PDB file of C-alpha atoms in Angstrom:
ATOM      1  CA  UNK A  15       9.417  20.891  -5.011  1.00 38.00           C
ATOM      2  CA  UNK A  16       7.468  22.208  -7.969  1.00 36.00           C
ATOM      3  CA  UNK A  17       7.030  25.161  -9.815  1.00 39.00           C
ATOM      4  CA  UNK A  18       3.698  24.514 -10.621  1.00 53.00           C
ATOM      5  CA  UNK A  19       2.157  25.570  -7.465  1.00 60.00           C
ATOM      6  CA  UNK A  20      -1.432  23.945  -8.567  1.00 71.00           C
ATOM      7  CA  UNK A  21       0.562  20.667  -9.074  1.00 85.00           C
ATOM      8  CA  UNK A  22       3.002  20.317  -6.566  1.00 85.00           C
ATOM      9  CA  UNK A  23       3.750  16.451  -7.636  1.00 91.00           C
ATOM     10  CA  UNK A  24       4.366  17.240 -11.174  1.00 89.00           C
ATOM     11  CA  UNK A  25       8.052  17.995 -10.259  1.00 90.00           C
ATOM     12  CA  UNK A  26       8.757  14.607  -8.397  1.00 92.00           C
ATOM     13  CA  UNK A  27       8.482  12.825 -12.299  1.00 87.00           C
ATOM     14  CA  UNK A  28      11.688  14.841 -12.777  1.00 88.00           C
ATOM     15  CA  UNK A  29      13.436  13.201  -9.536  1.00 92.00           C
ATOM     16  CA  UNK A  30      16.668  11.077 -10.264  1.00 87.00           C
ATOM     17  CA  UNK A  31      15.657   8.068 -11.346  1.00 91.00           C
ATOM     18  CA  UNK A  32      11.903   8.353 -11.198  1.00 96.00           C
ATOM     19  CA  UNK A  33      10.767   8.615 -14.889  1.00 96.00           C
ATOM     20  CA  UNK A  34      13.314   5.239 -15.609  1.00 96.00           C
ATOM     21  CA  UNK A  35      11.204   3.523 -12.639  1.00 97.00           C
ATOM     22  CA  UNK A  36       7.618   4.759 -14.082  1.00 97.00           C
ATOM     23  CA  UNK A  37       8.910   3.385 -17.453  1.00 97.00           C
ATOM     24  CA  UNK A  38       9.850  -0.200 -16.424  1.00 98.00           C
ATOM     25  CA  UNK A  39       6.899  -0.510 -14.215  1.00 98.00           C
ATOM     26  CA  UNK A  40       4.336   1.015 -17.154  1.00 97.00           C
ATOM     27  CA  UNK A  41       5.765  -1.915 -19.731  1.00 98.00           C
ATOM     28  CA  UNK A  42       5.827  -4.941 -16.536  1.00 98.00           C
ATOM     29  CA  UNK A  43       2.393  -3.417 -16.008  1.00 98.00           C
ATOM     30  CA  UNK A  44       1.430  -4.165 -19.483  1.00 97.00           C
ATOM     31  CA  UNK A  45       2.991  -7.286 -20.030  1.00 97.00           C
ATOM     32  CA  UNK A  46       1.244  -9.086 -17.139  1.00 97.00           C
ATOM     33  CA  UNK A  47      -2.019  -7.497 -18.507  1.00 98.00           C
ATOM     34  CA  UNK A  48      -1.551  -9.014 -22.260  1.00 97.00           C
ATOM     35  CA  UNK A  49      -0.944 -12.674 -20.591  1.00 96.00           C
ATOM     36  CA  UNK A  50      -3.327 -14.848 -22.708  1.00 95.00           C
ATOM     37  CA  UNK A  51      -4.702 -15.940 -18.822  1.00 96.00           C
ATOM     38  CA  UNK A  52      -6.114 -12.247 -18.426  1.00 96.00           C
ATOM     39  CA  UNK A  53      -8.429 -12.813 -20.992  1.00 92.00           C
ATOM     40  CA  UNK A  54     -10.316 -15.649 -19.432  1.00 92.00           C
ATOM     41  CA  UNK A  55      -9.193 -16.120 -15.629  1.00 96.00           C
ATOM     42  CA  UNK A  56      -8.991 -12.529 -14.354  1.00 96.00           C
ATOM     43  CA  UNK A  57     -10.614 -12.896 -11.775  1.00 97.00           C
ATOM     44  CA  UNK A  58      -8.645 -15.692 -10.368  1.00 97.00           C
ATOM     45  CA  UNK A  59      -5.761 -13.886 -10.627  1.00 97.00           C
ATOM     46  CA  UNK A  60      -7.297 -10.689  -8.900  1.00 97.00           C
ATOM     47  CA  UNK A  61      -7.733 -13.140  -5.976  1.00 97.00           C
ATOM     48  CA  UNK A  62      -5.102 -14.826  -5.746  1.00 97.00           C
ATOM     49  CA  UNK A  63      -2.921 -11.117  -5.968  1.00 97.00           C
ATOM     50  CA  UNK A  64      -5.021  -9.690  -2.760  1.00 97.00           C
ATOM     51  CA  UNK A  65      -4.351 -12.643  -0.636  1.00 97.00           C
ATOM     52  CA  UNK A  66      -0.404 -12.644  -1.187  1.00 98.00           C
ATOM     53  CA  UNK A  67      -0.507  -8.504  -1.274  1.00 98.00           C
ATOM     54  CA  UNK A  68      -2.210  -9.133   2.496  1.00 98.00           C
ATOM     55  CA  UNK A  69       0.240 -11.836   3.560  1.00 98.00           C
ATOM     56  CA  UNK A  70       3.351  -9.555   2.264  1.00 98.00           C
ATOM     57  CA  UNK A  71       1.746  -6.545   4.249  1.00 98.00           C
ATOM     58  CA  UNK A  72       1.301  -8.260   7.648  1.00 97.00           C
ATOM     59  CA  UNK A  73       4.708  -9.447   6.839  1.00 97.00           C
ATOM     60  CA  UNK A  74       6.109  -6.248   6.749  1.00 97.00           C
ATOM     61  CA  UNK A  75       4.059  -5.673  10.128  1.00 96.00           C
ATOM     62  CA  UNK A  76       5.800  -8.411  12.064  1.00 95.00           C
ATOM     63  CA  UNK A  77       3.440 -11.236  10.850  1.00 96.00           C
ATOM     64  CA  UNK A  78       5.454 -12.818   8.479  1.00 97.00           C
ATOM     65  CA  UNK A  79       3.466 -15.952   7.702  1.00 96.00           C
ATOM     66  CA  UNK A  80       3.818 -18.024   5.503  1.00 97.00           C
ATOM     67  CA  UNK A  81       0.943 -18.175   1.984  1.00 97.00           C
ATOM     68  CA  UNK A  82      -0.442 -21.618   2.839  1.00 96.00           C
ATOM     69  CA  UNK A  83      -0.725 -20.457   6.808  1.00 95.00           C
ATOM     70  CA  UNK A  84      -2.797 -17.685   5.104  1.00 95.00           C
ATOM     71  CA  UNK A  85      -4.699 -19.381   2.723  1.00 95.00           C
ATOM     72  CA  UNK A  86      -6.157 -22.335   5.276  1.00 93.00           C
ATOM     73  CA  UNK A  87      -6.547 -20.137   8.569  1.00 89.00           C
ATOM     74  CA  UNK A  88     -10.061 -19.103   9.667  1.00 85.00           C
ATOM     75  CA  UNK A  89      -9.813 -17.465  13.017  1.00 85.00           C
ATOM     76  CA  UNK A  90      -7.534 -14.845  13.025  1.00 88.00           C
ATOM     77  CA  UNK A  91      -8.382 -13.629  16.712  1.00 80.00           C
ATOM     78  CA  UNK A  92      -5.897 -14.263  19.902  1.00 78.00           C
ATOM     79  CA  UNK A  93      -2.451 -13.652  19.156  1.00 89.00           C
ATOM     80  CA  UNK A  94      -1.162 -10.540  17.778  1.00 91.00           C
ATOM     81  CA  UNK A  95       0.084 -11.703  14.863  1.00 95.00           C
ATOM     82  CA  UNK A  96      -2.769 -13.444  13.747  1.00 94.00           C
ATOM     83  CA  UNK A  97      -4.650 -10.064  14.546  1.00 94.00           C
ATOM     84  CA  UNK A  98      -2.338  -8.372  11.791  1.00 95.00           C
ATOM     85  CA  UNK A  99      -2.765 -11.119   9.464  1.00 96.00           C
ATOM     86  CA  UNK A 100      -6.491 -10.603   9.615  1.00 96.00           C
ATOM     87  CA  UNK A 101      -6.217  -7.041   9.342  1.00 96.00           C
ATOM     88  CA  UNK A 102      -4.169  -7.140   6.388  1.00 97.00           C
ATOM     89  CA  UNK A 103      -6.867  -9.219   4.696  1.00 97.00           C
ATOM     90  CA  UNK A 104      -9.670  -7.243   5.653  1.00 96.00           C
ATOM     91  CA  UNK A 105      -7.811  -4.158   4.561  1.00 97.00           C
ATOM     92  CA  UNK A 106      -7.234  -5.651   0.995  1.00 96.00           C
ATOM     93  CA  UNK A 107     -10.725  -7.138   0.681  1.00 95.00           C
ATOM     94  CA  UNK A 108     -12.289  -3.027   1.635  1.00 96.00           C
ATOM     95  CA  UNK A 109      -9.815  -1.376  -0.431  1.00 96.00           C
ATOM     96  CA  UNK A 110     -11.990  -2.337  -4.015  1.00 93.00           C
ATOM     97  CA  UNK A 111     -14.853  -0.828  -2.443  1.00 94.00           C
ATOM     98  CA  UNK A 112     -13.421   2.624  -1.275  1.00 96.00           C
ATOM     99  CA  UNK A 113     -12.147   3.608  -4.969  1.00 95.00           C
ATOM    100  CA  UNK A 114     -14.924   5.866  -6.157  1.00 93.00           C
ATOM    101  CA  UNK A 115     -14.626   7.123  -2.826  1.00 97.00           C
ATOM    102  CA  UNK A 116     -10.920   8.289  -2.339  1.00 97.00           C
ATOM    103  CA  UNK A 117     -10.439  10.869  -5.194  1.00 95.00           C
ATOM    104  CA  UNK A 118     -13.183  12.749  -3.648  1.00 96.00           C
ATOM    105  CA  UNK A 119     -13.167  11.850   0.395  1.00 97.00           C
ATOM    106  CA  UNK A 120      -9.712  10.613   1.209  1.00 98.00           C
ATOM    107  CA  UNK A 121      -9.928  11.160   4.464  1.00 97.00           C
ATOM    108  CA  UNK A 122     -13.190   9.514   5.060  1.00 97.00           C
ATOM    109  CA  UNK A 123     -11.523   6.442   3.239  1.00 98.00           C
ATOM    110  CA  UNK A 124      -8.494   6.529   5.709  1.00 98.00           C
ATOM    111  CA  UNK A 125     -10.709   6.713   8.897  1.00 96.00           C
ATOM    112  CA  UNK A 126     -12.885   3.108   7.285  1.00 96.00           C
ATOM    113  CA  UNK A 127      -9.462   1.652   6.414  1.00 97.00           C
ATOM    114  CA  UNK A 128      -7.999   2.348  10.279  1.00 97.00           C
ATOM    115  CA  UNK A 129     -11.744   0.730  11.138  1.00 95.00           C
ATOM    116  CA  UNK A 130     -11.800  -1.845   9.356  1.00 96.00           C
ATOM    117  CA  UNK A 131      -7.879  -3.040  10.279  1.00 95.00           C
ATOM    118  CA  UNK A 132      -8.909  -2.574  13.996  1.00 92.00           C
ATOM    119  CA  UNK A 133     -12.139  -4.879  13.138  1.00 86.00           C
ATOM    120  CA  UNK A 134     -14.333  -3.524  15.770  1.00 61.00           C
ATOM    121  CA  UNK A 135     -13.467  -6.395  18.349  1.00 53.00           C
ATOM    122  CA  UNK A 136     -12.733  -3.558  21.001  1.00 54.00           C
ATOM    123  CA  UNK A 137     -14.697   0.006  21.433  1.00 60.00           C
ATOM    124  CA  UNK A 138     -12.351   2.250  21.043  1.00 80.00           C
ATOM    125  CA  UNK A 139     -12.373   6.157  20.933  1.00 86.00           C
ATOM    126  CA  UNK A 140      -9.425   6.310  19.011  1.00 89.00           C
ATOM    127  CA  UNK A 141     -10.064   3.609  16.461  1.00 92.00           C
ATOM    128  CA  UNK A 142     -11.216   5.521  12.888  1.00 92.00           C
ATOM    129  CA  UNK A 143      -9.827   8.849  13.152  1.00 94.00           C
ATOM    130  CA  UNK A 144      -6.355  10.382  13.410  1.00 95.00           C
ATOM    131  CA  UNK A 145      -4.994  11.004  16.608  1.00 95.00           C
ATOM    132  CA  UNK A 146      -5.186  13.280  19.319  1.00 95.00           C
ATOM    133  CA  UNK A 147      -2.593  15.276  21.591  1.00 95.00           C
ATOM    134  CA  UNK A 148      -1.299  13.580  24.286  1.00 93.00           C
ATOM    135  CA  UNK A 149      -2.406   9.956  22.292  1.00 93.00           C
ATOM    136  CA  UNK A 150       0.003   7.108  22.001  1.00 92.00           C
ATOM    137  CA  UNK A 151       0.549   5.229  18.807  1.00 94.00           C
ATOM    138  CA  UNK A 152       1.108   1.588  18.276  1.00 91.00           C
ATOM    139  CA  UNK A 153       3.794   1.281  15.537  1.00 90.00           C
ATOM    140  CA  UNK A 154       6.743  -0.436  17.071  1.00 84.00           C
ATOM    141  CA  UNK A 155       8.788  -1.219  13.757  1.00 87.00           C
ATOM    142  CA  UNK A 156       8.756   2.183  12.471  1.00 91.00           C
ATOM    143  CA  UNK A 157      11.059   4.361  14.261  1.00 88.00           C
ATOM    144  CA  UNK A 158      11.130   7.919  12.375  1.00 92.00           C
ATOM    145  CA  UNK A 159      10.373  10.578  14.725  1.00 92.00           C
ATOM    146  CA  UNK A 160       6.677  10.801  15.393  1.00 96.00           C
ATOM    147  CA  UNK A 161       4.820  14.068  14.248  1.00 97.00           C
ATOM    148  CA  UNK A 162       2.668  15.711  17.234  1.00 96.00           C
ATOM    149  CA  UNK A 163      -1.089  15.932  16.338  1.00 97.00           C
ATOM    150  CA  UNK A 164      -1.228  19.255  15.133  1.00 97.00           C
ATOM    151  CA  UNK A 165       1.271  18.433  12.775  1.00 97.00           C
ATOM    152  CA  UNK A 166      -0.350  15.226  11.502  1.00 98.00           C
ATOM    153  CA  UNK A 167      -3.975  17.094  11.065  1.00 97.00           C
ATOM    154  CA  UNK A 168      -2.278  19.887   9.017  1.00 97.00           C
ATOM    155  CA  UNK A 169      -0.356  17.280   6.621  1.00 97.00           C
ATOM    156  CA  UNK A 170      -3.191  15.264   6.503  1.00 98.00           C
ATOM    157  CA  UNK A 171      -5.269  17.928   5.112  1.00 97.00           C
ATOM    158  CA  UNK A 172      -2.532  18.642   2.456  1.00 96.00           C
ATOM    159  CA  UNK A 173      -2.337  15.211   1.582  1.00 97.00           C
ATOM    160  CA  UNK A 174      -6.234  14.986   0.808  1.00 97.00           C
ATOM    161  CA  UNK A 175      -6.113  18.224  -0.831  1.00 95.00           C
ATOM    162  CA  UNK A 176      -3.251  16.767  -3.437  1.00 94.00           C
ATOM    163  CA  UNK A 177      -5.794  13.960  -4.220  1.00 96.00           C
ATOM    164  CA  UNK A 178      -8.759  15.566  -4.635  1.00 96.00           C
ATOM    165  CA  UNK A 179      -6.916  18.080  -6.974  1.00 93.00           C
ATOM    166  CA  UNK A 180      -5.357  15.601  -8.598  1.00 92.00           C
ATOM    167  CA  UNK A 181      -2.357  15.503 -10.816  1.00 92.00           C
ATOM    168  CA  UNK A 182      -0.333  14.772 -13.807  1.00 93.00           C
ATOM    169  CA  UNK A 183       2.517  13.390 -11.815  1.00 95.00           C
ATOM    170  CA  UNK A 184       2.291   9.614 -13.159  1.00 96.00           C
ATOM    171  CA  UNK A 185       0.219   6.875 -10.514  1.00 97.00           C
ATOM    172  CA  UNK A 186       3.105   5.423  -9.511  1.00 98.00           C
ATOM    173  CA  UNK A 187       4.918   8.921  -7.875  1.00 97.00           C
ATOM    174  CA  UNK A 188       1.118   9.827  -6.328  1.00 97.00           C
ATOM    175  CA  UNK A 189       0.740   6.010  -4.588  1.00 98.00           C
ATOM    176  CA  UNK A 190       4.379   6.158  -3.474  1.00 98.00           C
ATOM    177  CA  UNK A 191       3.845   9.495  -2.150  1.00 98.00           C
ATOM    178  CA  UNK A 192       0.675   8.565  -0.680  1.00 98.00           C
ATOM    179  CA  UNK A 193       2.576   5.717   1.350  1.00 98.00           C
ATOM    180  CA  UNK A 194       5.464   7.265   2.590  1.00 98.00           C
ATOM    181  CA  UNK A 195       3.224  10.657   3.941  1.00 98.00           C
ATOM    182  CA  UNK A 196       0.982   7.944   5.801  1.00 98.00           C
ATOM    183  CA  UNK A 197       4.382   5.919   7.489  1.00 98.00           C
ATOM    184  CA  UNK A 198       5.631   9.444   8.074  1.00 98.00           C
ATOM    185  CA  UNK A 199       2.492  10.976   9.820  1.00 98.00           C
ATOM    186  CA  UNK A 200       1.606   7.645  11.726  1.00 98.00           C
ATOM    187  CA  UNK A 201      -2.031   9.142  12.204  1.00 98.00           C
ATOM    188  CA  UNK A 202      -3.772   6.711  14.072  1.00 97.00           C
ATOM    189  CA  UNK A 203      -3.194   4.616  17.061  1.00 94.00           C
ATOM    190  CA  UNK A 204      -1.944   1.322  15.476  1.00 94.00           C
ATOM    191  CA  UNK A 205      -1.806  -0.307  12.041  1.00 96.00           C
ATOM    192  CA  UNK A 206      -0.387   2.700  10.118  1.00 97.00           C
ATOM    193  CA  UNK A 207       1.851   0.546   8.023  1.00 97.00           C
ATOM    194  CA  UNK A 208      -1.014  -1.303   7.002  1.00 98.00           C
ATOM    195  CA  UNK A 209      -3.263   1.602   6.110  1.00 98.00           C
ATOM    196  CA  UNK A 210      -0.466   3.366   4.230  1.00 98.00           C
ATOM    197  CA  UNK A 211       0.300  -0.255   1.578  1.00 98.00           C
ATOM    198  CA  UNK A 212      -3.334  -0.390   1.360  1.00 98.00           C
ATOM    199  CA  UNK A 213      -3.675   3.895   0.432  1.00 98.00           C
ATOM    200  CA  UNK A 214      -0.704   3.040  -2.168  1.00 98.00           C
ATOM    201  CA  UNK A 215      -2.885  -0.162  -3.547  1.00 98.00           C
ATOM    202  CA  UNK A 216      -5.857   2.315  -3.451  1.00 98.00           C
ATOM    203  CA  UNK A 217      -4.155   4.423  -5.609  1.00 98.00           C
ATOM    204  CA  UNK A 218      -2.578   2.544  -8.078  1.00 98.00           C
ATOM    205  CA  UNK A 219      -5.785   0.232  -8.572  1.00 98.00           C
ATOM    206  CA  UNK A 220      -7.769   3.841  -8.746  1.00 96.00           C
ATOM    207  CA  UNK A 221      -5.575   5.303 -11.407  1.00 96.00           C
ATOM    208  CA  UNK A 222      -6.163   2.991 -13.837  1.00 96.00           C
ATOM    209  CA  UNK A 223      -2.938   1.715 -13.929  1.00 97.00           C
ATOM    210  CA  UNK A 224      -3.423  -1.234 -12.756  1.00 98.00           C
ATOM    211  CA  UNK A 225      -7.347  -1.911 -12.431  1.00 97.00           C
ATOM    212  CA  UNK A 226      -8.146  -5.034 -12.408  1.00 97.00           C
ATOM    213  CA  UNK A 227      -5.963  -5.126  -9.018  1.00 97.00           C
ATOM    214  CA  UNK A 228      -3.094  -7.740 -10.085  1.00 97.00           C
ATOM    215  CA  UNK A 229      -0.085  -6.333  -9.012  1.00 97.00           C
ATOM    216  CA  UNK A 230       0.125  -6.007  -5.750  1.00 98.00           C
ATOM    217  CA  UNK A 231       3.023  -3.557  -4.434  1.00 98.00           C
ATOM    218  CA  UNK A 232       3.099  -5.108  -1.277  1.00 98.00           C
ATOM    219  CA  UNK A 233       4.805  -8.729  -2.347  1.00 98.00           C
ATOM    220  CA  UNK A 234       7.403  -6.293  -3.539  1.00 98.00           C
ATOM    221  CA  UNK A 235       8.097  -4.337  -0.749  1.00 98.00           C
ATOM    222  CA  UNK A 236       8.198  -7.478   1.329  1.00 98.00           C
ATOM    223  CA  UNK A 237      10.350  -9.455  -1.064  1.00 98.00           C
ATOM    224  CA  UNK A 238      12.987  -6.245  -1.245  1.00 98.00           C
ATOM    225  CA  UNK A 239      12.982  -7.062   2.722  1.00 97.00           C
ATOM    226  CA  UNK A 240      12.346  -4.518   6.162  1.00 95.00           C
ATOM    227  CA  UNK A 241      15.466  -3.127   5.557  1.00 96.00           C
ATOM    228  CA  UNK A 242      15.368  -1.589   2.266  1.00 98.00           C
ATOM    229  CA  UNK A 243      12.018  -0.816   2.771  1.00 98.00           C
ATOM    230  CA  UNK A 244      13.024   1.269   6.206  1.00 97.00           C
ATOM    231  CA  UNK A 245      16.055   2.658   3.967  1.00 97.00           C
ATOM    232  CA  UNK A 246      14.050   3.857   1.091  1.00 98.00           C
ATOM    233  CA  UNK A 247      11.578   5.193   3.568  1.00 98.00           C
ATOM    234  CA  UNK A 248      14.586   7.334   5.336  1.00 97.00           C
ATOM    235  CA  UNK A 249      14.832   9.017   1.779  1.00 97.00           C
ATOM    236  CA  UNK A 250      11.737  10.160   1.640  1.00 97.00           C
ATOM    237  CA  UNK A 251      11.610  11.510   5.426  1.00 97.00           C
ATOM    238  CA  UNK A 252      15.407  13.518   4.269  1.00 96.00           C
ATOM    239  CA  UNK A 253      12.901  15.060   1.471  1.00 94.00           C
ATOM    240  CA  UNK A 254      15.675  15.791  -0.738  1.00 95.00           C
ATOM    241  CA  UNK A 255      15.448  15.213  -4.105  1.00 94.00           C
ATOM    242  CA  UNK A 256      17.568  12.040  -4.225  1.00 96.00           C
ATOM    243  CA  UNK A 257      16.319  11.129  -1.230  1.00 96.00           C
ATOM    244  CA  UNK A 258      12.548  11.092  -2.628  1.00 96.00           C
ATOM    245  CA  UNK A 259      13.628   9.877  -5.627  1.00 97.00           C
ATOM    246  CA  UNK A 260      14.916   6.751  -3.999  1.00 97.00           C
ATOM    247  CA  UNK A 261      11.658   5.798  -2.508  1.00 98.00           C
ATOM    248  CA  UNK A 262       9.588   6.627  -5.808  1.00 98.00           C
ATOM    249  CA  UNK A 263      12.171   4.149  -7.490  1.00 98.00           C
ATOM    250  CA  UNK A 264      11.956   1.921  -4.503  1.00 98.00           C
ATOM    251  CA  UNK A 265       7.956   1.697  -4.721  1.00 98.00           C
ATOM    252  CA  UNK A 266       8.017   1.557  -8.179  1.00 98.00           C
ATOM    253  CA  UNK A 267      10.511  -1.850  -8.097  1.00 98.00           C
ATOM    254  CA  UNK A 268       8.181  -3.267  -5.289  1.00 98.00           C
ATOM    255  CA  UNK A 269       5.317  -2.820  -8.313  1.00 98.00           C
ATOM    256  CA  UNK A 270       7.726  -4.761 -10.484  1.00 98.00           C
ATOM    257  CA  UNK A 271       7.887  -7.348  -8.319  1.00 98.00           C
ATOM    258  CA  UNK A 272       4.072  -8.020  -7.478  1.00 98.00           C
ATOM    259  CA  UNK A 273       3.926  -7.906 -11.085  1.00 98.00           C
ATOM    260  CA  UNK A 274       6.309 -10.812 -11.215  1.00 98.00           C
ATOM    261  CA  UNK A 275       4.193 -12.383  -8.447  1.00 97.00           C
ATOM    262  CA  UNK A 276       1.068 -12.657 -10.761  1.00 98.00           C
ATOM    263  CA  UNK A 277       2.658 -13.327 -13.929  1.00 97.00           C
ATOM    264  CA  UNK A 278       3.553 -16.857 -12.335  1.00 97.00           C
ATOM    265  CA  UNK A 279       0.115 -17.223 -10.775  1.00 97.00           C
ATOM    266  CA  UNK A 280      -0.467 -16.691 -14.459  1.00 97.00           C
ATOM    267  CA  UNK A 281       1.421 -19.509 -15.900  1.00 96.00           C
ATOM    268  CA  UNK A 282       0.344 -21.574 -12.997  1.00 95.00           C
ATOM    269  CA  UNK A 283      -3.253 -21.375 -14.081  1.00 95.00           C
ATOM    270  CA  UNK A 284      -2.402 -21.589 -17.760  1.00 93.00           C
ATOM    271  CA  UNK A 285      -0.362 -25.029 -16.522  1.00 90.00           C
ATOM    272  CA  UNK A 286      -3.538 -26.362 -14.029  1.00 84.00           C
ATOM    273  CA  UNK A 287      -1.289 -26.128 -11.556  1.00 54.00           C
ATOM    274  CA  UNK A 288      -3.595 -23.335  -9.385  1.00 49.00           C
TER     275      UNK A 288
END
C-alpha cells in the first residue's frame, strides 16, 4: 500500500477521504481541549469520558446498557451481559497504565488487555494469549471469516512490528488500523471487540493526540450504530483503497463524536449540572 517500504502506513494518509477525516478530527480535537473546563476540571472530564467510552464498547458487544445502569451497578458477575459491561470497564480503567508499554511491547499489552477483560474469575489456558489451532473463539457478532492460527500469529507479529517502528501516518490512520487488524484477526478466545476499541483508545491517548483521554472513540462508534460499524469494518477486510479509506474516515467520525460526548460533559460541569 506504500512505497515507503520502512513505513508501510504512510500511504493510507493518501486514501480517499482520509486526510479530510484527520483534519476535522485534529480541529474537534482541539476545540474540546481549549474548553475553559479543561483548565480546571480535567480530570472530571477524563472520568466521566472512560465510563461512557466502556458503556458504548459493551454496547457494541451486545451489552447495550444504559449510562445510569453503568454508573450505579457494583457487581458485574452472573449474566453475560453484565460480564461484558464489567469487562469493558476494566479494559478502560488498564488501558492508562499500558501506554509506556505499547510502543515498545504491544503484544505483551494485548495478552494483559485479553486478561484483564476475562478478569481471572475462571482458569483458563487460553485466557492472555492468542489462540491456538484447533481453538474456538467467542465472538458471535462479528461474522468476517475467521483467520486460522498461523495466520493470526504471523499478522500479529506484523502488526507489533508497525508499532514499534512507528510512523508518520497521522494517530488517527495507526488507531483505526490498529482496530480493524484486531476485529479482523479475532486472536483470542472471546472479547476481541473489546480489546481491539481499547488498542484504538491506546493509541490515540498514546500519540498525543488526545492525552488527557477525553474523547473516547467508542461513544462514536456506538452512536454511528452496529451496522455502520460492521459496514465500515467490511471496507477494511476488502483492503482496497476505498475500502480502507472508508473505515479510516469511519473511525475518525466515531472520534468526532466522543469528542462531542465530552464537550457537553463540559458545559454540564461549567453549568453544575455534573
Amino acid at each position: 500500500m506504500s512505497t515507503n517500504a520502512s513505513d508501510p502506513l504512510a500511504a493510507l494518509g493518501d486514501l480517499p477521504g482520509v486526510a479530510d477525516a484527520v483534519d476535522a478530527v485534529r480541529k474537534a480535537v482541539d476545540r474540546v481541549y481549549g474548553h475553559r473546563v479543561m483548565r480546571r476540571r480535567s480530570n472530571e472530564v477524563t472520568s466521566e469520558a472512560a465510563l461512557r467510552g466502556a458503556r458504548a464498547s459493551a454496547a457494541l458487544s451486545g451489552a447495550d446498557w444504559a449510562l445510569e445502569e453503568v454508573r450505579r451497578r457494583s457487581d458485574f458477575g452472573g449474566e453475560e451481559e453484565a460480564r461484558t459491561v464489567g469487562a469493558a470497564l476494566r479494559l478502560t480503567a488498564e488501558a492508562g497504565q499500558l501506554l509506556s508499554i505499547w510502543r515498545q511491547s504491544p503484544l505483551r499489552v494485548l495478552a494483559r488487555l485479553h486478561l484483564v477483560a476475562e478478569g481471572g474469575a475462571v482458569p483458563d489456558e487460553t485466557v492472555g494469549r492468542p489462540r491456538l489451532a484447533g481453538e474456538k473463539v467467542d465472538e458471535p457478532l462479528i461474522e468476517a471469516p475467521l483467520p486460522d492460527a498461523d495466520e493470526v500469529a504471523g499478522r500479529l507479529e506484523g502488526l507489533s512490528g508497525l508499532v514499534i517502528a512507528g510512523s508518520s501516518a497521522p494517530a488517527l490512520v495507526m488507531a483505526a488500523v490498529v482496530h480493524g487488524e484486531l476485529l479482523a484477526l479475532r486472536p483470542f478466545s472471546s472479547s476481541n471487540g473489546l480489546v481491539a476499541r481499547t488498542a484504538e483508545r491506546i493509541v490515540l491517548v498514546g500519540s498525543g493526540l488526545d492525552p488527557k483521554s477525553i474523547c473516547p472513540a467508542e461513544v462514536g462508534h456506538a452512536e454511528l450504530g452496529r451496522t455502520a460499524y460492521m459496514e465500515a469494518f467490511d471496507g477494511y477486510l476488502s483492503g482496497t483503497p476505498e475500502g480502507m479509506g472508508a473505515w479510516i474516515a469511519h473511525c475518525g467520525r466515531a472520534v468526532e463524536l466522543g469528542v462531542r460526548e465530552s464537550t457537553a460533559v463540559c458545559e454540564a460541569l461549567q453549568r453544575g449540572a455534573a
